[in-house]
Coordinates of C-alpha atoms in Angstrom, one line a residue:
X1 CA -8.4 0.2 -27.3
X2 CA -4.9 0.4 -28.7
X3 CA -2.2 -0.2 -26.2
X4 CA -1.4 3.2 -24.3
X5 CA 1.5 4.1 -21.8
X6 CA -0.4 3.7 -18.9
X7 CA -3.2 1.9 -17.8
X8 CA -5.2 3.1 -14.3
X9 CA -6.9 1.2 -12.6
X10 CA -9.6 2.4 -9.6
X11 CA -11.5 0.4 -8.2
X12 CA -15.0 2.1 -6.6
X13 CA -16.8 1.3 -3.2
X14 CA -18.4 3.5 -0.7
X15 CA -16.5 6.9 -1.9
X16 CA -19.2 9.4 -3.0
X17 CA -17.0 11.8 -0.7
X18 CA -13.9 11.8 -2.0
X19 CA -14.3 10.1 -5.6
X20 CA -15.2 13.8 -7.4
X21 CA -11.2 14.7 -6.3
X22 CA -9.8 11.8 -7.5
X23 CA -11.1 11.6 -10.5
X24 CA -11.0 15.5 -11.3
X25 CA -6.8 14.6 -10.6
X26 CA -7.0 11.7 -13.2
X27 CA -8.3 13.0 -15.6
X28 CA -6.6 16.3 -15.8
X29 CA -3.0 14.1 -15.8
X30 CA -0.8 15.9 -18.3
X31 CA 0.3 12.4 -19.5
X32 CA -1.2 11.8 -23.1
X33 CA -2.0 8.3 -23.9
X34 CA -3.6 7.1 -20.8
X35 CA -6.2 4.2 -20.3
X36 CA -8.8 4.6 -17.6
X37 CA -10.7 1.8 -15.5
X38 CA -12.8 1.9 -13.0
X39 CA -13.9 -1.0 -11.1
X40 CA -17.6 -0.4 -9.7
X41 CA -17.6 -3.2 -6.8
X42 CA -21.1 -2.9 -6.5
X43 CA -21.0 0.5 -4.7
X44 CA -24.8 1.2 -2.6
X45 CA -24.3 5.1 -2.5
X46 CA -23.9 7.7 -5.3
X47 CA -20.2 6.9 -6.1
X48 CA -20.3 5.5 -9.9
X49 CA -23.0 8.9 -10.4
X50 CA -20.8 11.3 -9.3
X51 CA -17.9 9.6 -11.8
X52 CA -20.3 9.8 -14.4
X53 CA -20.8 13.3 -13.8
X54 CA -17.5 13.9 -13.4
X55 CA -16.0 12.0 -16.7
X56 CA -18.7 13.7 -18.5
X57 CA -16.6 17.1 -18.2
X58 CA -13.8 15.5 -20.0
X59 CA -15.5 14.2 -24.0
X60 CA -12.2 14.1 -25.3
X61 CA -11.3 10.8 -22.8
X62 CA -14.3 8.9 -23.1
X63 CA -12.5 6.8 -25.8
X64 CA -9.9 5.8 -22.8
X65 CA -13.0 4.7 -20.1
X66 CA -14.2 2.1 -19.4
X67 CA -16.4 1.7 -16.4
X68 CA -16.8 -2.2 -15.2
X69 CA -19.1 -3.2 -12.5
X70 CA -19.5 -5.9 -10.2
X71 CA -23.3 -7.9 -9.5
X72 CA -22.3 -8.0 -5.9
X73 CA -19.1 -6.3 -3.6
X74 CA -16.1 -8.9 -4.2
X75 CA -13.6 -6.7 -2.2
X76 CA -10.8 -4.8 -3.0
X77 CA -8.3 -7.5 -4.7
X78 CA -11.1 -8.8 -6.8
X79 CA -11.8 -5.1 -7.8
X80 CA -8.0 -4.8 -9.0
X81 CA -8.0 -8.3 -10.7
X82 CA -11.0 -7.5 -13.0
X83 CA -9.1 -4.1 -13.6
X84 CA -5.8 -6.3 -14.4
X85 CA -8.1 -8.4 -16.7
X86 CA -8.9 -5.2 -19.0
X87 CA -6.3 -2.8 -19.2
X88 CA -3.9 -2.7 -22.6
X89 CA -1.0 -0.3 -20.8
X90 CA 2.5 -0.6 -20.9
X91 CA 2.3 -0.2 -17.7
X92 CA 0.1 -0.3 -14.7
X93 CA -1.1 2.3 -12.1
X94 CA -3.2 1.7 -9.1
X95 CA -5.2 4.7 -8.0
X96 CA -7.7 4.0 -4.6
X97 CA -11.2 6.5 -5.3
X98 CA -10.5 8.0 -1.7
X99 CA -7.1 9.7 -2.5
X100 CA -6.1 11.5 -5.1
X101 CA -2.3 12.3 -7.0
X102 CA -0.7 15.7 -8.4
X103 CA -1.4 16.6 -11.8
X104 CA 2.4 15.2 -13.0
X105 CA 2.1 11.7 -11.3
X106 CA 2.1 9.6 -14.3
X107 CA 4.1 11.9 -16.8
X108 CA 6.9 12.1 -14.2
X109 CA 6.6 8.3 -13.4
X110 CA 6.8 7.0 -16.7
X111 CA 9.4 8.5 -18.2
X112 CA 11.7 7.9 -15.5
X113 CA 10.5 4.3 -16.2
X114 CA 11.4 4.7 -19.8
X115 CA 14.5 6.5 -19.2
X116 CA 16.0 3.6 -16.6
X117 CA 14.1 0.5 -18.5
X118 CA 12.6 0.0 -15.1
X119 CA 9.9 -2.7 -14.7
X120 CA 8.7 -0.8 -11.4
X121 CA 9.1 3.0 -10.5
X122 CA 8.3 4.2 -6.6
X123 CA 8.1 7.6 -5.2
X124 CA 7.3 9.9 -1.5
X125 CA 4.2 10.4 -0.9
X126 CA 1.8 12.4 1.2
X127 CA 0.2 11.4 4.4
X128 CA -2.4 14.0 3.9
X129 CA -5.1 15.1 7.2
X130 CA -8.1 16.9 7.3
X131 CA -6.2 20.3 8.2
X132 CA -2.5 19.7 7.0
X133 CA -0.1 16.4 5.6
X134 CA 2.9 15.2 6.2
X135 CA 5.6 14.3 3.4
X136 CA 6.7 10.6 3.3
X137 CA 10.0 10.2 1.9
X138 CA 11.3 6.6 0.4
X139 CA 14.3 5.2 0.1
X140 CA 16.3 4.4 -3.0
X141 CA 17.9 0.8 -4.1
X142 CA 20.1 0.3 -6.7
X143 CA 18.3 -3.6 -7.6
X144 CA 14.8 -4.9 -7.2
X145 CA 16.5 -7.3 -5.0
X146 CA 17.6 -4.3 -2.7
X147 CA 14.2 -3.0 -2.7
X148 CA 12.6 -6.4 -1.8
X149 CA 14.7 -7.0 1.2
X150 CA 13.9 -3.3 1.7
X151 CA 9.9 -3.9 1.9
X152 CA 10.2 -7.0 3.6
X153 CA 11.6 -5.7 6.4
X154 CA 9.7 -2.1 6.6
X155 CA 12.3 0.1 5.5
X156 CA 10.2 0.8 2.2
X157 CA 6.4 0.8 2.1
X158 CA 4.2 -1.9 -0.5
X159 CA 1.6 0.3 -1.2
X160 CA 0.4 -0.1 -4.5
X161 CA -0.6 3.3 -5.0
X162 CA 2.7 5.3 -5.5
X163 CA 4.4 2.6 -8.1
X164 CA 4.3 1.9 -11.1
X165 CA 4.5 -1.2 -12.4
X166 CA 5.3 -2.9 -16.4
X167 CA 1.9 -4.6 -17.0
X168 CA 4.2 -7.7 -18.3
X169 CA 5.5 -8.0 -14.8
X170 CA 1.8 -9.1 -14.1
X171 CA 1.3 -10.8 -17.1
X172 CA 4.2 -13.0 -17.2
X173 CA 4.4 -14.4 -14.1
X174 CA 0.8 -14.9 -13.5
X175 CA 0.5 -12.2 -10.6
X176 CA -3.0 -11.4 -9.6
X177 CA -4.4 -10.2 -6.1
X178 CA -5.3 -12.3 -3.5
X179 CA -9.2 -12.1 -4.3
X180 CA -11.2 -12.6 -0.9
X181 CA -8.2 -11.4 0.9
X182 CA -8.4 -7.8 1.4
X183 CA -6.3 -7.4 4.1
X184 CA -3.0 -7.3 3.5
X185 CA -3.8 -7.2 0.0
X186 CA -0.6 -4.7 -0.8
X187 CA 2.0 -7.6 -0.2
X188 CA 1.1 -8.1 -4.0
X189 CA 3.9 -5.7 -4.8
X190 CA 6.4 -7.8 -3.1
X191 CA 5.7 -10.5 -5.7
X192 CA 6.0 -7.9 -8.5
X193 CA 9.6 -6.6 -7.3
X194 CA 10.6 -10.6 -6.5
X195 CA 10.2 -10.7 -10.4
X196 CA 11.7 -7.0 -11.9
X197 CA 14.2 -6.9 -13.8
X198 CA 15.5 -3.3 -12.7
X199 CA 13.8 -0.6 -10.8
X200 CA 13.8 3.6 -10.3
X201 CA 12.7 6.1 -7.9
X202 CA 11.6 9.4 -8.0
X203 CA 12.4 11.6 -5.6
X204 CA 9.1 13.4 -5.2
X205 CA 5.7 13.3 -3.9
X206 CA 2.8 13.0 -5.9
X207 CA 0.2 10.7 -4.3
X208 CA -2.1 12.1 -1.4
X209 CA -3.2 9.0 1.0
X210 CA -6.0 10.6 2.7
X211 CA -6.2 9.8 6.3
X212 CA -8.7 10.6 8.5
X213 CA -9.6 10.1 12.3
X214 CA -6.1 10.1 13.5
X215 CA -7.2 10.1 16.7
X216 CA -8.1 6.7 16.3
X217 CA -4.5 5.3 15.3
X218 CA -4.6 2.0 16.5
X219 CA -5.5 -0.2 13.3
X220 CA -8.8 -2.1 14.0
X221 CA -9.1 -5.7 13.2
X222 CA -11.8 -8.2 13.0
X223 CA -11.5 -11.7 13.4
X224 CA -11.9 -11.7 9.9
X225 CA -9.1 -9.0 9.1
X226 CA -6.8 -11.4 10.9
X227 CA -7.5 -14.3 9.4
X228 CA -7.1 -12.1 5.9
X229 CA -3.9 -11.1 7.1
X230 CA -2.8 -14.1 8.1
X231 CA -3.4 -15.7 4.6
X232 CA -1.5 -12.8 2.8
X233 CA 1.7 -13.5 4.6
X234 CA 2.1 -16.9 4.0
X235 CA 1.4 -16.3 0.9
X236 CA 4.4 -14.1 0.5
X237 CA 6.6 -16.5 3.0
X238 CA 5.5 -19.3 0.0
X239 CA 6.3 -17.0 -3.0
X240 CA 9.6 -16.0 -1.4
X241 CA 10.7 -19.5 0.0
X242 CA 9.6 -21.0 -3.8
X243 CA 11.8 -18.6 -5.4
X244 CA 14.7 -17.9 -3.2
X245 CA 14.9 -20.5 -0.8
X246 CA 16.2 -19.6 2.3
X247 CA 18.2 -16.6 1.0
X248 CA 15.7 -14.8 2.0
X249 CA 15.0 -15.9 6.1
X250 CA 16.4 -13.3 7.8
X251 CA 14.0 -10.1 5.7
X252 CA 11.0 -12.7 5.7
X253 CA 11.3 -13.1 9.5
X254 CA 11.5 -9.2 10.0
X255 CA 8.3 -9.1 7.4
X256 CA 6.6 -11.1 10.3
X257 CA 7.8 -8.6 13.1
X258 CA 6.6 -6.0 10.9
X259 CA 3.0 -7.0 10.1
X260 CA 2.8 -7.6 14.0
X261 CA 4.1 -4.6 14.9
X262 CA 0.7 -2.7 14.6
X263 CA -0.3 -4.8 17.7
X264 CA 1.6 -2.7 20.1
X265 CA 0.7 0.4 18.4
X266 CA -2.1 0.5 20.8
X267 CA -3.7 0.6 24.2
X268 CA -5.7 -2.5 23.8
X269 CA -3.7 -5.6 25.9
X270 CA -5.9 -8.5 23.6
X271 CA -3.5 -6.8 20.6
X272 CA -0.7 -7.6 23.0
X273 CA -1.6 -11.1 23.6
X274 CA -1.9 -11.2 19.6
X275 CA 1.7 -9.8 19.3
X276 CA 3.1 -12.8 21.5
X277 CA 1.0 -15.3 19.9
X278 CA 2.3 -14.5 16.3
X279 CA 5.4 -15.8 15.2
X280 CA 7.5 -16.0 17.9
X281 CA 10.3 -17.6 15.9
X282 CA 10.8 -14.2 14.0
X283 CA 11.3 -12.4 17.6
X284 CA 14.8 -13.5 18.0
X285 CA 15.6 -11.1 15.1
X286 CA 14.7 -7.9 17.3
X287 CA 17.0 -5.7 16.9
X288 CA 18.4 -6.3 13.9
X289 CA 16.7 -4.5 11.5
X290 CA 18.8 -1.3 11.2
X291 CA 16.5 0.3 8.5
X292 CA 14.1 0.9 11.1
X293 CA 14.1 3.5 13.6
X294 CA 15.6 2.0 17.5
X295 CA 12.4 4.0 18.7
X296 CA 10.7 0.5 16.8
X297 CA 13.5 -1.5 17.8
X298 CA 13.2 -0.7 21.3
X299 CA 9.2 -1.3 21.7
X300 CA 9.5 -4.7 20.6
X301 CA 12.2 -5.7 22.6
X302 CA 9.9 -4.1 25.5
X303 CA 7.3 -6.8 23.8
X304 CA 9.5 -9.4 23.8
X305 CA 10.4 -9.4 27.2
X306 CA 6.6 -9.2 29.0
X307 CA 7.3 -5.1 29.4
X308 CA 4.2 -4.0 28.1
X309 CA 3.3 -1.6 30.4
X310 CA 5.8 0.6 28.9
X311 CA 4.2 -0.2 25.5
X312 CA 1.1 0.6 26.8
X313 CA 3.1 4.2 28.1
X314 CA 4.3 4.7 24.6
X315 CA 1.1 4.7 23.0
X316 CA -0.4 6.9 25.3
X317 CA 2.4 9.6 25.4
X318 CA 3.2 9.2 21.8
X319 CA 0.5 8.1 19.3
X320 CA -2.1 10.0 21.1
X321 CA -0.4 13.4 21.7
X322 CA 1.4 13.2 18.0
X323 CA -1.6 11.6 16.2
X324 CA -4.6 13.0 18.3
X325 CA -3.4 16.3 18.5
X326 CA -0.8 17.7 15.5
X327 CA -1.9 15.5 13.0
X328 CA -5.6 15.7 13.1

């Protein structure tokens, strides 16, 4: 394939629900030039039929498919890599088969890329529900080292899904996902914008993250997701530390609060005995993250000081009425 403008990259497991929508809004991009591949990590259901079916609709893009497909699952990361390890774009956008984007994603994205010479473009996005969504704004930095500092500490989300990334950025600093790794797996980006020369946002929504069973907030974790999670962020207190030093210690130590904050979003007091057991040193920086609300401030100071029945309150009067009734 000849090098197009942007390369997409979705990997495939267990989606024969949802993976007809995505690729229906892929497909019918009104971006020219676009490289499609999708990553078949050994799917068991109907998935890779349906896209079949579905691609077969569009004849004039076959020349920009390419379907790839794993002997055995290899998880997410793995999925992306072998996507990273095809593509020819100028740059790179990651699209999960559950959720789907607005027709003008790409064309919108990449020429404000072009337009700024940015290495990485963000935008909103929708938190989108079985009967209505809810529109997530981002913020907006002046320098990828603002926007680092920014996802670090949780003011700005690392999804990989709503950004847009120079495929050289990749290339050139030998970024990959953490195969085997999956949770967590998103911190990726935080490697990418560690290494950007200059960054843009758009000021719109384009991607749907489709969320269901809000009723079940609380994130669940196996002992395995821990110990995934676990290895991602040392991977990114590494990265950071190797390149920055300790320029950095304050945002990294807020990154820490930040992946443990999930642990008090719940009613579940093992989670709480997690959020005391993991990284303590970073608790003394409670309350200093002012791009967070003082709502999040507040609960982990309630953490940090053995309080957790009024965690446990929070939950119940918050999460469940917002998340288990409005948004379901």
């Amino acid at each position: 394939m000849a090098k197009s403008k942007v390369s997409v990259i979705v990997p495939i497991y267990k989606v024969e629900g949802f993976i007809e929508r995505c690729v229906v809004s892929l497909m019918e991009q009104t971006l020219d030039d676009v490289e499609y591949v999708f990553v078949d990590d050994a799917s068991p259901d109907g998935s890779v039929k349906i896209l079949q079916e579905v691609i077969a609709r569009y004849p004039n893009k076959a020349q920009n498919i390419k379907i790839i497909t794993h002997n055995e699952n290899k998880g997410l990361p793995a999925a992306r890599n072998t996507g990273l390890a095809e593509v020819t774009g100028e740059y790179v956008f990651h699209c999960d088969s559950d959720d789907y984007v607005e027709l003008d994603m790409l064309e919108t994205l990449y020429a404000k890329a072009k337009s700024e010479d940015a290495d990485m473009v963000w935008c909103d996005f929708f938190l989108t529900f079985e009967k209505n969504e809810r529109y997530m704004k981002q913020p907006e930095y002046a320098s990828a080292k603002e926007a680092l500092k920014a996802m670090l500490s949780g003011a700005m989300k690392y999804n990989v899904w709503n950004k847009l990334v120079k495929r050289s950025l990749y290339a050139e600093n030998g970024i990959e996902f953490p195969a085997g790794y999956g949770m967590g797996e998103d911190m990726t980006m935080m490697m990418l914008c560690a290494n950007a020369r200059k960054v843009a946002y758009v000021p719109q929504a384009f991607y749907h993250y489709v969320k269901l069973n809000m009723g079940a907030f609380s994130q669940t974790y196996s002992e395995r997701h821990l110990v995934e999670l676990k290895h991602n962020v040392q991977r990114i207190t590494d990265y950071m530390q190797g390149k920055h030093g300790a320029e950095l210690e304050k945002e990294l130590a807020l990154f820490k609060l930040d992946v443990k904050f999930p642990f008090l979003i719940t009613d579940d007091e093992k989670k709480y005995r997690l959020w005391q057991e993991w990284y303590p040193e970073a608790n003394r920086y409670i309350g200093e993250n002012k791009q967070i609300s003082a709502r999040s401030n507040a609960l982990q100071w309630l953490a940090w000081k053995g309080q957790f029945w009024a965690v446990k309150l929070y939950y119940i009067l918050i999460n469940k009425l917002i998340y288990g009734v409005i948004y379901k």
